[in-house]
Coordinates of C-alpha atoms and ligand atoms in Angstrom, one line a residue:
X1 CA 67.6 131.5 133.9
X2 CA 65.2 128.6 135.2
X3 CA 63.9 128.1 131.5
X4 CA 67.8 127.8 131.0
X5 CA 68.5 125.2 133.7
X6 CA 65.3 123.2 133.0
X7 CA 66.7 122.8 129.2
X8 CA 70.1 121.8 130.3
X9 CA 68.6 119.4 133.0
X10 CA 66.5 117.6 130.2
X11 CA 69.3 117.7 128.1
X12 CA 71.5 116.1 130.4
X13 CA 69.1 113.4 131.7
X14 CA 68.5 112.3 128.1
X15 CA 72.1 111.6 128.0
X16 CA 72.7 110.7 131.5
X17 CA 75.8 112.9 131.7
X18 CA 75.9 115.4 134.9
X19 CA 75.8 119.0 135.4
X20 CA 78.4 119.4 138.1
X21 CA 79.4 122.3 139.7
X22 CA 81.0 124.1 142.5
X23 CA 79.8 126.6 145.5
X24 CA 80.9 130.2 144.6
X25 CA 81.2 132.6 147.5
X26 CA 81.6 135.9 145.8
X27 CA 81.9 137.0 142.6
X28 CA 85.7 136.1 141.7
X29 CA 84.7 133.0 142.4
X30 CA 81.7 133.2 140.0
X31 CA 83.8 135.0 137.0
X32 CA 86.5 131.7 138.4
X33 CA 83.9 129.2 137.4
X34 CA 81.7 130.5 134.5
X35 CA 83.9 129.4 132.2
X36 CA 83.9 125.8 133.4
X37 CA 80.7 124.9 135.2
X38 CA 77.4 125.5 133.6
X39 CA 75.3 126.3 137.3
X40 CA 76.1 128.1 140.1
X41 CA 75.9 126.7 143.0
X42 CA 74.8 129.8 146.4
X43 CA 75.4 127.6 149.8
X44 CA 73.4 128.5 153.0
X45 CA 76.2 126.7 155.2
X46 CA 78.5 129.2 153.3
X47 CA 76.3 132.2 154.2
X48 CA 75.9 130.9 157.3
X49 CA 79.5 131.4 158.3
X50 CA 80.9 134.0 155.8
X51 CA 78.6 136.4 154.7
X52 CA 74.4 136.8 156.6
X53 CA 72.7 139.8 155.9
X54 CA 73.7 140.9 159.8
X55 CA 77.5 140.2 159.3
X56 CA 76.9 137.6 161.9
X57 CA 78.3 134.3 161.3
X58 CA 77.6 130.8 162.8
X59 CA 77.6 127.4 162.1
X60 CA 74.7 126.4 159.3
X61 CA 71.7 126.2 162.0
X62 CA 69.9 128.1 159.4
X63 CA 68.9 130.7 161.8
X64 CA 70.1 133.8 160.1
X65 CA 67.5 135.9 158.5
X66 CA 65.8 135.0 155.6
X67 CA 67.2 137.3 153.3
X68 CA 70.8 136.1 153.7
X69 CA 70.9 133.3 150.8
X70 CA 68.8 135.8 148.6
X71 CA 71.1 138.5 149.2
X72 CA 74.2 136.6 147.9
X73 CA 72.2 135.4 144.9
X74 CA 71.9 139.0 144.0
X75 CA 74.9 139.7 144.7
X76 CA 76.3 136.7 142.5
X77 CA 73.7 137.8 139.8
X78 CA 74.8 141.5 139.7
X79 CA 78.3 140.4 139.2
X80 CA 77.4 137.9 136.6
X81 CA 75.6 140.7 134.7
X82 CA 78.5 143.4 135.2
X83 CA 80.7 140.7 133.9
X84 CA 78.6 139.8 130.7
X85 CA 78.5 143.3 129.6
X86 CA 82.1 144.1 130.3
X87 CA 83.1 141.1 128.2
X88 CA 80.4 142.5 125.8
X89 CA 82.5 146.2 125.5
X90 CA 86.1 144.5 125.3
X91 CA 84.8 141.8 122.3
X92 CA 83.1 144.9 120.4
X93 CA 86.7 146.6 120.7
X94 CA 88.5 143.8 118.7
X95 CA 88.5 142.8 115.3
X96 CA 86.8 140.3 113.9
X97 CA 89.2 137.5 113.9
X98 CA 90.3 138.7 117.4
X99 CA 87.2 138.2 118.2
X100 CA 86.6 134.9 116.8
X101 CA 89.9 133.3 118.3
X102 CA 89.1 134.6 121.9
X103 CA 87.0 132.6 123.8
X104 CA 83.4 133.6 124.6
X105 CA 82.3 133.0 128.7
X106 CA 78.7 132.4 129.4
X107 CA 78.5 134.4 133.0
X108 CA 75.0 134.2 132.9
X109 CA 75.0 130.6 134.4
X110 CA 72.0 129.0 136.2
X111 CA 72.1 129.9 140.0
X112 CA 71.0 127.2 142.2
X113 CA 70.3 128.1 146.0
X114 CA 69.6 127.0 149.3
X115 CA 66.3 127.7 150.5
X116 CA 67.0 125.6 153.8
X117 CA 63.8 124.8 155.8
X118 CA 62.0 127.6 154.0
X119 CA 62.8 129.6 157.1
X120 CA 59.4 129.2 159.0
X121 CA 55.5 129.2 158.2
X122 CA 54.5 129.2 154.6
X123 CA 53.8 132.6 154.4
X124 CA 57.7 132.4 154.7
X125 CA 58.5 130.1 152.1
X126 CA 56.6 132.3 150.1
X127 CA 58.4 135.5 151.0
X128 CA 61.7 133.5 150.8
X129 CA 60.9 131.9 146.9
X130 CA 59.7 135.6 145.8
X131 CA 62.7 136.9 147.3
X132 CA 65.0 134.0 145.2
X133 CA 62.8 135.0 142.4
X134 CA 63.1 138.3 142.2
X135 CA 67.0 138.4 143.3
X136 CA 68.0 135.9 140.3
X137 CA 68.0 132.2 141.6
X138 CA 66.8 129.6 138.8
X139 CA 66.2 126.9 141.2
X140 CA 66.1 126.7 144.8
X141 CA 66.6 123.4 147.2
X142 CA 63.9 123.3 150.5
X143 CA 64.5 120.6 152.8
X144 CA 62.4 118.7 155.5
X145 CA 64.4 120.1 158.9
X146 CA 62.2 121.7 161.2
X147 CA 63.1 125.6 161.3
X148 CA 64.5 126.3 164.9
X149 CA 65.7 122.7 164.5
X150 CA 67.8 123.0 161.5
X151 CA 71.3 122.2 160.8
X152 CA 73.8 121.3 158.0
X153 CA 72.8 117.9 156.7
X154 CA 76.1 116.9 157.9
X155 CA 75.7 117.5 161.4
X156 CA 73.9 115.2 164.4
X157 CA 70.7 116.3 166.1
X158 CA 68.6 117.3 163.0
X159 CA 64.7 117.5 163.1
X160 CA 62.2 116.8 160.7
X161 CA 59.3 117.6 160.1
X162 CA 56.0 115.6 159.0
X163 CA 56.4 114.8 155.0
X164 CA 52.6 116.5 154.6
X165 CA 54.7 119.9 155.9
X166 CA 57.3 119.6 153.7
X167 CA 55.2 118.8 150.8
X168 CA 53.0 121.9 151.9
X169 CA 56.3 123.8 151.7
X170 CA 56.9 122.7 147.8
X171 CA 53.6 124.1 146.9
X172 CA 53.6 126.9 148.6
X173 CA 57.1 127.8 146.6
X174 CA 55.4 127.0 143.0
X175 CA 52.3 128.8 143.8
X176 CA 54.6 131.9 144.1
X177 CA 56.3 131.4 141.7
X178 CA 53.3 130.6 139.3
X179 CA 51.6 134.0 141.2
X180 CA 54.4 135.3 139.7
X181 CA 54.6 133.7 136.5
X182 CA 58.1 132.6 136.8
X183 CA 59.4 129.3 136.1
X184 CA 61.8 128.3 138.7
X185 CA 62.9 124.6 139.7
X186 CA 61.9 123.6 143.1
X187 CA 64.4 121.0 144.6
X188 CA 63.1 119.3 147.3
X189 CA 65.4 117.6 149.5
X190 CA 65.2 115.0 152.2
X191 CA 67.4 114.8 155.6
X192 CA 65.9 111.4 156.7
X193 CA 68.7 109.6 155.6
X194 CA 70.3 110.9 158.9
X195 CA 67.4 113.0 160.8
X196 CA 67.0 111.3 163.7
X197 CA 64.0 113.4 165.2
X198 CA 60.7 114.4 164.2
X199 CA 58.8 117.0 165.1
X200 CA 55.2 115.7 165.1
X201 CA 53.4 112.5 164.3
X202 CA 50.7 113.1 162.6
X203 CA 51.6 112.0 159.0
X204 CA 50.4 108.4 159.0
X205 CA 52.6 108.5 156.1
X206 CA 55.7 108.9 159.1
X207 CA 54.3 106.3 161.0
X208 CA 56.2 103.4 160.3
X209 CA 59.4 105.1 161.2
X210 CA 58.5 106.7 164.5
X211 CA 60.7 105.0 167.3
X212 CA 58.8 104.1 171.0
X213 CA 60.0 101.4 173.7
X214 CA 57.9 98.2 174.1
X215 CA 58.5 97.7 177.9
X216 CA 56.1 98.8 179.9
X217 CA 58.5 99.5 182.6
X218 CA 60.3 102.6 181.4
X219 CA 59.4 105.9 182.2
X220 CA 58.3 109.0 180.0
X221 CA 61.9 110.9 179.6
X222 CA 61.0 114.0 180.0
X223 CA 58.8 113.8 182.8
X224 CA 61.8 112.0 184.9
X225 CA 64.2 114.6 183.2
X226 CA 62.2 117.5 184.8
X227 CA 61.8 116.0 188.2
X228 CA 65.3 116.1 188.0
X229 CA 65.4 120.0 187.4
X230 CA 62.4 120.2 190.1
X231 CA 64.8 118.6 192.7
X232 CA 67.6 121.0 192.3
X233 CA 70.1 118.3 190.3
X234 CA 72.8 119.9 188.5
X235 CA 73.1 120.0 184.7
X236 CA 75.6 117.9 184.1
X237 CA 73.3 115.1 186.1
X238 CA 70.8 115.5 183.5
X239 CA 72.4 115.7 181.2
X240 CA 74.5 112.1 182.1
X241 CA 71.0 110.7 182.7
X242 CA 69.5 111.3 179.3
X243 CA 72.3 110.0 177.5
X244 CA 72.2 107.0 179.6
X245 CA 69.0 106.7 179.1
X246 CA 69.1 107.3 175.4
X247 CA 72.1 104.7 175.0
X248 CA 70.2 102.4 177.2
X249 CA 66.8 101.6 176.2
X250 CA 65.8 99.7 173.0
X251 CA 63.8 101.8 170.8
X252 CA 61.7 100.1 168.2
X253 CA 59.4 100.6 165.8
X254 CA 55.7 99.7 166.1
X255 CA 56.0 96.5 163.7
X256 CA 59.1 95.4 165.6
X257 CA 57.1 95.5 168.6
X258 CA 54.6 93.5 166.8
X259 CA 56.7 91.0 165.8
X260 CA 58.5 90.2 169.0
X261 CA 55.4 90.0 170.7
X262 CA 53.6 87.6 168.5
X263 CA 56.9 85.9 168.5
X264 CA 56.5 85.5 172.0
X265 CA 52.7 85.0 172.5
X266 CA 52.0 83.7 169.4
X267 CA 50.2 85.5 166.6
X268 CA 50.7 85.7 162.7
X269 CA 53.5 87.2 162.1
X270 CA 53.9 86.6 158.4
X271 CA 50.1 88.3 157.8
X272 CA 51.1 91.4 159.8
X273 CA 54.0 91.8 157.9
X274 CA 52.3 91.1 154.7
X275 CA 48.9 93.5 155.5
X276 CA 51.7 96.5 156.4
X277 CA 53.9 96.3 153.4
X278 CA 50.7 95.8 151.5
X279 CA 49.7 99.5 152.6
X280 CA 53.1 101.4 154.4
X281 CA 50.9 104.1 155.3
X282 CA 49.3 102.5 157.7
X283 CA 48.6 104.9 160.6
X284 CA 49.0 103.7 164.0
X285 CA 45.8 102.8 165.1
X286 CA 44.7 100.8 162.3
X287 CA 48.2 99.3 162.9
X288 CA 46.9 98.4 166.5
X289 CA 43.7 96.8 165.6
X290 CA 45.4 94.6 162.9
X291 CA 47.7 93.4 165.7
X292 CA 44.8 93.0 167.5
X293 CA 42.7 91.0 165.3
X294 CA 45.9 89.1 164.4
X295 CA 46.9 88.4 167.7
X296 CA 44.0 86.3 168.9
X297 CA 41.5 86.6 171.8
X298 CA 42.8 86.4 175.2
X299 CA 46.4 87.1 174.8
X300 CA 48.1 90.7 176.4
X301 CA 47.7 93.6 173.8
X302 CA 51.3 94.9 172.2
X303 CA 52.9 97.4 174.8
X304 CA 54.3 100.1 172.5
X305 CA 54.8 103.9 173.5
X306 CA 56.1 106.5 171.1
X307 CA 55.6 109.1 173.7
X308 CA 57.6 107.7 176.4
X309 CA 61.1 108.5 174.8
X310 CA 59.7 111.8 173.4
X311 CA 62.7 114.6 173.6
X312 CA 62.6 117.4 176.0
X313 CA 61.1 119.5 173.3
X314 CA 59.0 117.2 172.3
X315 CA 60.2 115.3 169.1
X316 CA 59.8 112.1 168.6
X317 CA 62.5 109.5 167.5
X318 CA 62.8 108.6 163.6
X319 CA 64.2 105.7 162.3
X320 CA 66.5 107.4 159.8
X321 CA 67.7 105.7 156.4
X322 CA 68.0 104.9 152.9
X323 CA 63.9 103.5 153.6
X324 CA 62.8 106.8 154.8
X325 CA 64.5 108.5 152.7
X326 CA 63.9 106.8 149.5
X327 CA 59.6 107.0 150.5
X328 CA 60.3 111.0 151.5
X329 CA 62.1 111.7 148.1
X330 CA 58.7 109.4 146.6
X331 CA 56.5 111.7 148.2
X332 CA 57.8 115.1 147.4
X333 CA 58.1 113.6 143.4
X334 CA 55.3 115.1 142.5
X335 CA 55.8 118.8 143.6
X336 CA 59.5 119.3 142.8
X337 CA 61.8 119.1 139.8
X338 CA 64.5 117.2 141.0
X339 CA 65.1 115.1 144.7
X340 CA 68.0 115.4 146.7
X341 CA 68.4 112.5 149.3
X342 CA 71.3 113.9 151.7
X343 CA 73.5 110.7 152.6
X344 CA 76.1 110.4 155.1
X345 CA 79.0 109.3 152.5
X346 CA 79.9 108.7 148.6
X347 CA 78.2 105.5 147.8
X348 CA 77.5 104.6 143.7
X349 CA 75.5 101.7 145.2
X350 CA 73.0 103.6 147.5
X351 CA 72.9 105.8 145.3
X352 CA 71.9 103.5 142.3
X353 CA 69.4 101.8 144.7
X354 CA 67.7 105.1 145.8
X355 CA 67.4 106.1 141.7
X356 CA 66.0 102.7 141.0
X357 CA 63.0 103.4 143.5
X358 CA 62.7 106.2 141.9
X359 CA 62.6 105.4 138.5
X360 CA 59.7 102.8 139.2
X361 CA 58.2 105.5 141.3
X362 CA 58.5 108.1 137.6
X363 CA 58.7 105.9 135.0
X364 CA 58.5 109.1 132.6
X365 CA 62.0 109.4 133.4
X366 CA 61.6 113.2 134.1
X367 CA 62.5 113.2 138.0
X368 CA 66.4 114.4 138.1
X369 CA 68.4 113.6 140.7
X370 CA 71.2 116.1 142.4
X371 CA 73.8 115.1 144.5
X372 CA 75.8 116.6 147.3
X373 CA 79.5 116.0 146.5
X374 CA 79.7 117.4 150.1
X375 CA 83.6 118.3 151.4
X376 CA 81.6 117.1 154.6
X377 CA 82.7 113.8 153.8
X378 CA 86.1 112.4 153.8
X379 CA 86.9 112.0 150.1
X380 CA 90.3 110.7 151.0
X381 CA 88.8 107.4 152.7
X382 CA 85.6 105.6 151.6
X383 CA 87.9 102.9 149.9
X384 CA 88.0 105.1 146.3
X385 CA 90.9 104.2 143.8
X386 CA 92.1 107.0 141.8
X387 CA 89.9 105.9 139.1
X388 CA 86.9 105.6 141.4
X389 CA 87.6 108.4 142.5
X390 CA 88.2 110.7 139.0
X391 CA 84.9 108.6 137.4
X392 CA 82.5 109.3 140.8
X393 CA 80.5 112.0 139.3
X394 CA 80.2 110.7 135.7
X395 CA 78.9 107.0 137.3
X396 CA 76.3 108.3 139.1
X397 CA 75.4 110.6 136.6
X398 CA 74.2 107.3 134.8
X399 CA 72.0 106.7 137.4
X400 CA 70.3 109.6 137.2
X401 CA 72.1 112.4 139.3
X402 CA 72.5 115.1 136.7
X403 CA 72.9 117.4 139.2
X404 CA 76.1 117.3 141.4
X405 CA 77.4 120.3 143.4
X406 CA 80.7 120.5 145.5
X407 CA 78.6 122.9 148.3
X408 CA 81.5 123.8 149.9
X409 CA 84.0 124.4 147.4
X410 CA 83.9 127.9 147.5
X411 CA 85.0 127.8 151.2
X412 CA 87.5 125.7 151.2
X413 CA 89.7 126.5 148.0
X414 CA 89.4 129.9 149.6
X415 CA 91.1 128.6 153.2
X416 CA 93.1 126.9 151.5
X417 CA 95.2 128.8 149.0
X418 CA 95.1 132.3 152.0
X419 CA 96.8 129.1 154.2
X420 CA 99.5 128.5 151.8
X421 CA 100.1 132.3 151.1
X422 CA 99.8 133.5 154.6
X423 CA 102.7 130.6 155.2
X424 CA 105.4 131.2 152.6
X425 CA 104.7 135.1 153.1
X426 CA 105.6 135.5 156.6
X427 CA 108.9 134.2 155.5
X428 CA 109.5 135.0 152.1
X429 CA 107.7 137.6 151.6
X430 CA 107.2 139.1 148.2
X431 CA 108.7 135.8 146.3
X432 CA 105.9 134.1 148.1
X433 CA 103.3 136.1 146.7
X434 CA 104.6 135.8 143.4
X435 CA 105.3 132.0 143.7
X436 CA 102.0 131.6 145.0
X437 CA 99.6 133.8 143.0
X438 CA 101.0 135.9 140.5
X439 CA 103.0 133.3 138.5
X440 CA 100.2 130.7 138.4
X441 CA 97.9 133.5 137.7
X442 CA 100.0 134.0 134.6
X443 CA 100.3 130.6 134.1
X444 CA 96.4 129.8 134.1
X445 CA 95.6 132.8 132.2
X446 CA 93.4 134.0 135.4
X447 CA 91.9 137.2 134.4
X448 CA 92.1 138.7 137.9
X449 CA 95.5 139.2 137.0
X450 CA 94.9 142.4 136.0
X451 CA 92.4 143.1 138.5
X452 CA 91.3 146.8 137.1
X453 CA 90.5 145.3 133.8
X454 CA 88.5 142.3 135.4
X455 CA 86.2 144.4 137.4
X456 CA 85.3 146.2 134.6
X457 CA 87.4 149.8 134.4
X458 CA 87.6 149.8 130.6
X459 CA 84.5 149.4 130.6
X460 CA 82.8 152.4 133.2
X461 CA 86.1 154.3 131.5
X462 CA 83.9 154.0 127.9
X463 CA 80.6 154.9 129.8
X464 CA 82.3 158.3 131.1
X465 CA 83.9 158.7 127.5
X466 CA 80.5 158.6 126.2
X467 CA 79.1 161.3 128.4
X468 CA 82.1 163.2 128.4
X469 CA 84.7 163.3 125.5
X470 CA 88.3 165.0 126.2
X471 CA 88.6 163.4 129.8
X472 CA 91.4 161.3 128.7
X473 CA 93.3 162.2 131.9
X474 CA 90.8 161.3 134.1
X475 CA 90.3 157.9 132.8
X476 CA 91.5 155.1 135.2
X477 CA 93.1 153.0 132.6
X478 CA 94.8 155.4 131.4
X479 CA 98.5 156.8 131.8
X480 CA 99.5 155.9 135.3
X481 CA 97.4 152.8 135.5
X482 CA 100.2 150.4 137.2
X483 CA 98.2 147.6 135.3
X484 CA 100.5 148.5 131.6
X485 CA 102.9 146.4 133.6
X486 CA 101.8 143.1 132.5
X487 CA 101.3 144.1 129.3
Ligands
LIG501 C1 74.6 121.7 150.9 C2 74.4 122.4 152.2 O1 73.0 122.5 152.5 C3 74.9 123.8 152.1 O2 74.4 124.7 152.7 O3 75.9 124.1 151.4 C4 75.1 121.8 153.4 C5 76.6 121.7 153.3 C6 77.3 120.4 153.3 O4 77.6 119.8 154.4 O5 77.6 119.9 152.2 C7 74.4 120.5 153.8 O6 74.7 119.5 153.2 O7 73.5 120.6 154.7
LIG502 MG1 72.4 124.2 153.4

């Protein structure tokens, strides 16, 4: 399945056309899609809230055990096999020109999954990537959210972690899958577009993104936040003071700091700027002596304290972008297959920008992009004309994205044709289920029409008939199956 995908995906970037594809969440959604969309897409967001390997269900925190996404992609896979060999049996049943004028479905599509954070250490990723492995998944996406700080990409108060943890993540899933001498695509996918915290700062290569305040005057936050607690203030105080405080004071970056303060005591500002482009990783204290140097003798050093505005838990504030993003997805280049930069809404121009930096990053060509085509967003605003709108996937796909998933489709075609149906059928009853699903079944040729023969009872039927001849009246397609009906 991953030699499959990895053929398709080179196919498709030589011609700069898209895979795109759907989120399934069970297998009638699976048989639904094989014969239209060439992957399948497994959402952790959708396990999250429908199916965990407890039964509990949440919003997509990513806090459900490990096994969950694995599960479903078993689950998915079993069906896709079950399915292959039942349209195997009824295609050996019919003649040859039968045959040849019914139309053949490829169930055994690519799976694609969502390996969150990794779920924990990398003795976890590991686990988690055999798991995928074994259970069927031909790529998996990891992404740089801090486990126990996770959350849909779509959702506020995200946490990153350090790109050298993330990047120590992507190895640790090839070298289990090379342990295991498989071939799946790692996807490596960046929240910084949006992640506002970060959970340590020790990656030089973070540096110039980490957020501190340059007046001397304010306080460490959580040191005044649990003075509060010590002297007995309610909850709601704190919690009216820290988003006071957040709204209220300037955050900055180091060079920002820099720059107002030469601007204000003089200094060269132009040869700061120029030294730190020159080499963005630039940790902080070489950043410090440069201002230092730069600044002149005599003059008052930069004030600028990233671990003054530090969160209650200890992250550290993250200037989140398309700048930290693009340099993430850079960074993780070399250790995945394709880059997935989660935005905050459709944009063919950011993403043309971000595939740019990334095709002078990999001029081989060879680093695919994917896309989220995420119902998180509101496709209905965003300023798309119906044309805009229909050509979306196929424009960025010339950019680069040959990989373009609807995560959430799976969910929400689901609500919404049970909304509909739930509706008409406390009035109308029986008309509304055939208004609703039988007729357009018909209508679309859906197979799960006739349910029995969809999951396969021809099929087992023949397996008995093999073990067993003379059984006819114990077959379940046979007399008194309510399915001749729609014959
Ligand atoms: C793609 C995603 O990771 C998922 O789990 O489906 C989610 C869902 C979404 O909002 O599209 C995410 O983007 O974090
Ligand atoms: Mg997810």
């Amino acid at each position: 399945m991953a030699r499959k995908l990895f053929s398709l995906v080179r196919e498709r970037l030589a011609s700069a056309t898209p895979i795109h594809t759907l989120g399934a969440v069970d297998p009638a959604q699976m048989t639904q899609q094989a014969p239209h969309q060439e992957v399948l897409y497994v959402s952790g967001w959708a396990c999250s809230s429908l199916l965990t390997s407890t039964n509990e269900v949440s919003p997509d925190f990513g806090d459900y055990p490990y096994n969950t996404v694995p599960n479903q992609v078993e689950r998915l896979h079993k069906a896709q096999s079950m399915h292959d060999r039942k349209q195997w049996f009824l295609r050996s049943r019919m003649s040859a020109e039968e045959r040849a004028r019914t139309p053949y479905t490829d169930y055994f599509r690519p799976i694609v999954a969502d390996g969150d954070t990794g779920h924990g250490g990398l003795t976890a990723v590991m686990k988690l990537a055999k798991l995928f492995a074994e259970k069927g998944a031909a790529a998996v996406h990891f992404e740089d959210q801090m486990h126990g700080g996770k959350k849909c990409g779509h959702l506020a108060g995200k946490v990153l972690v350090p790109t050298g943890e993330h990047v120590n993540r992507l190895k640790a899933a090839r070298f289990q899958w090379d342990v295991m001498g498989t071939e799946n695509l790692v996807i490596a996918r960046t929240d910084s577009e949006s992640g506002r915290l970060l959970s340590s700062s020790i990656d030089v290569r973070d540096h110039e993104f980490i957020l501190g305040v340059s007046d001397a005057g304010v306080e460490s936050l959580a040191e005044v936040l649990a003075a509060m607690e010590r002297e007995g203030r309610s909850g709601k105080e704190i919690d009216e003071f820290e988003a006071a405080w957040v709204e209220g004071t300037r955050l900055v970056t180091f060079d920002e700091a820099v720059v107002e303060h030469f601007a204000k005591y003089g200094g060269d500002v132009e040869g700061y700027t120029a030294k730190v482009a020159e080499d963005r990783d630039m940790g902080i204290t070489a950043r410090r002596k440069l201002a230092a140097g730069l600044l002149g003798e005599g003059k008052p050093a930069v004030y600028w304290d990233w671990d003054v505005p530090r969160t209650r838990e200890g992250f550290y504030h993250f200037r989140a972008g398309m700048e930290a993003a693009t340099k993430r997805a850079i960074a993780f280049g070399p250790y995945a297959d394709l880059l997935w930069v989660e935005t905050g809404d459709p944009s063919v121009a950011v993403a043309a920008e971000l595939a740019k930096a990334v095709r002078e990053a990999f001029p081989k060509g060879d680093k695919g992009l994917v896309y989220n085509l995420s119902p998180s967003f509101n496709w209905m605003a965003h300023g798309f004309t119906p044309d805009t709108l229909k050509s979306f996937i196929w424009d960025i796909a010339k950019e680069g994205f040959v990989l373009q998933l609807v995560s959430l489709a799976g969910l929400h075609s689901n609500a919404t044709i049970t909304s509909e149906l739930a509706r008409k059928f406390k009035t109308d009853g029986m008309a509304a289920y055939v208004e609703v699903v039988q007729k357009r079944e018909k209508e679309l040729g859906v197979d799960v029409l006739t349910h029995q023969k969809w999951s396969g009872a021809d099929y087992v039927d023949a397996i008995l008939g093999s073990i067993q001849s003379g059984s006819s009246g114990s077959k379940s397609m046979g007399e008194g199956n309510t399915e001749a009906q729609f014959d």
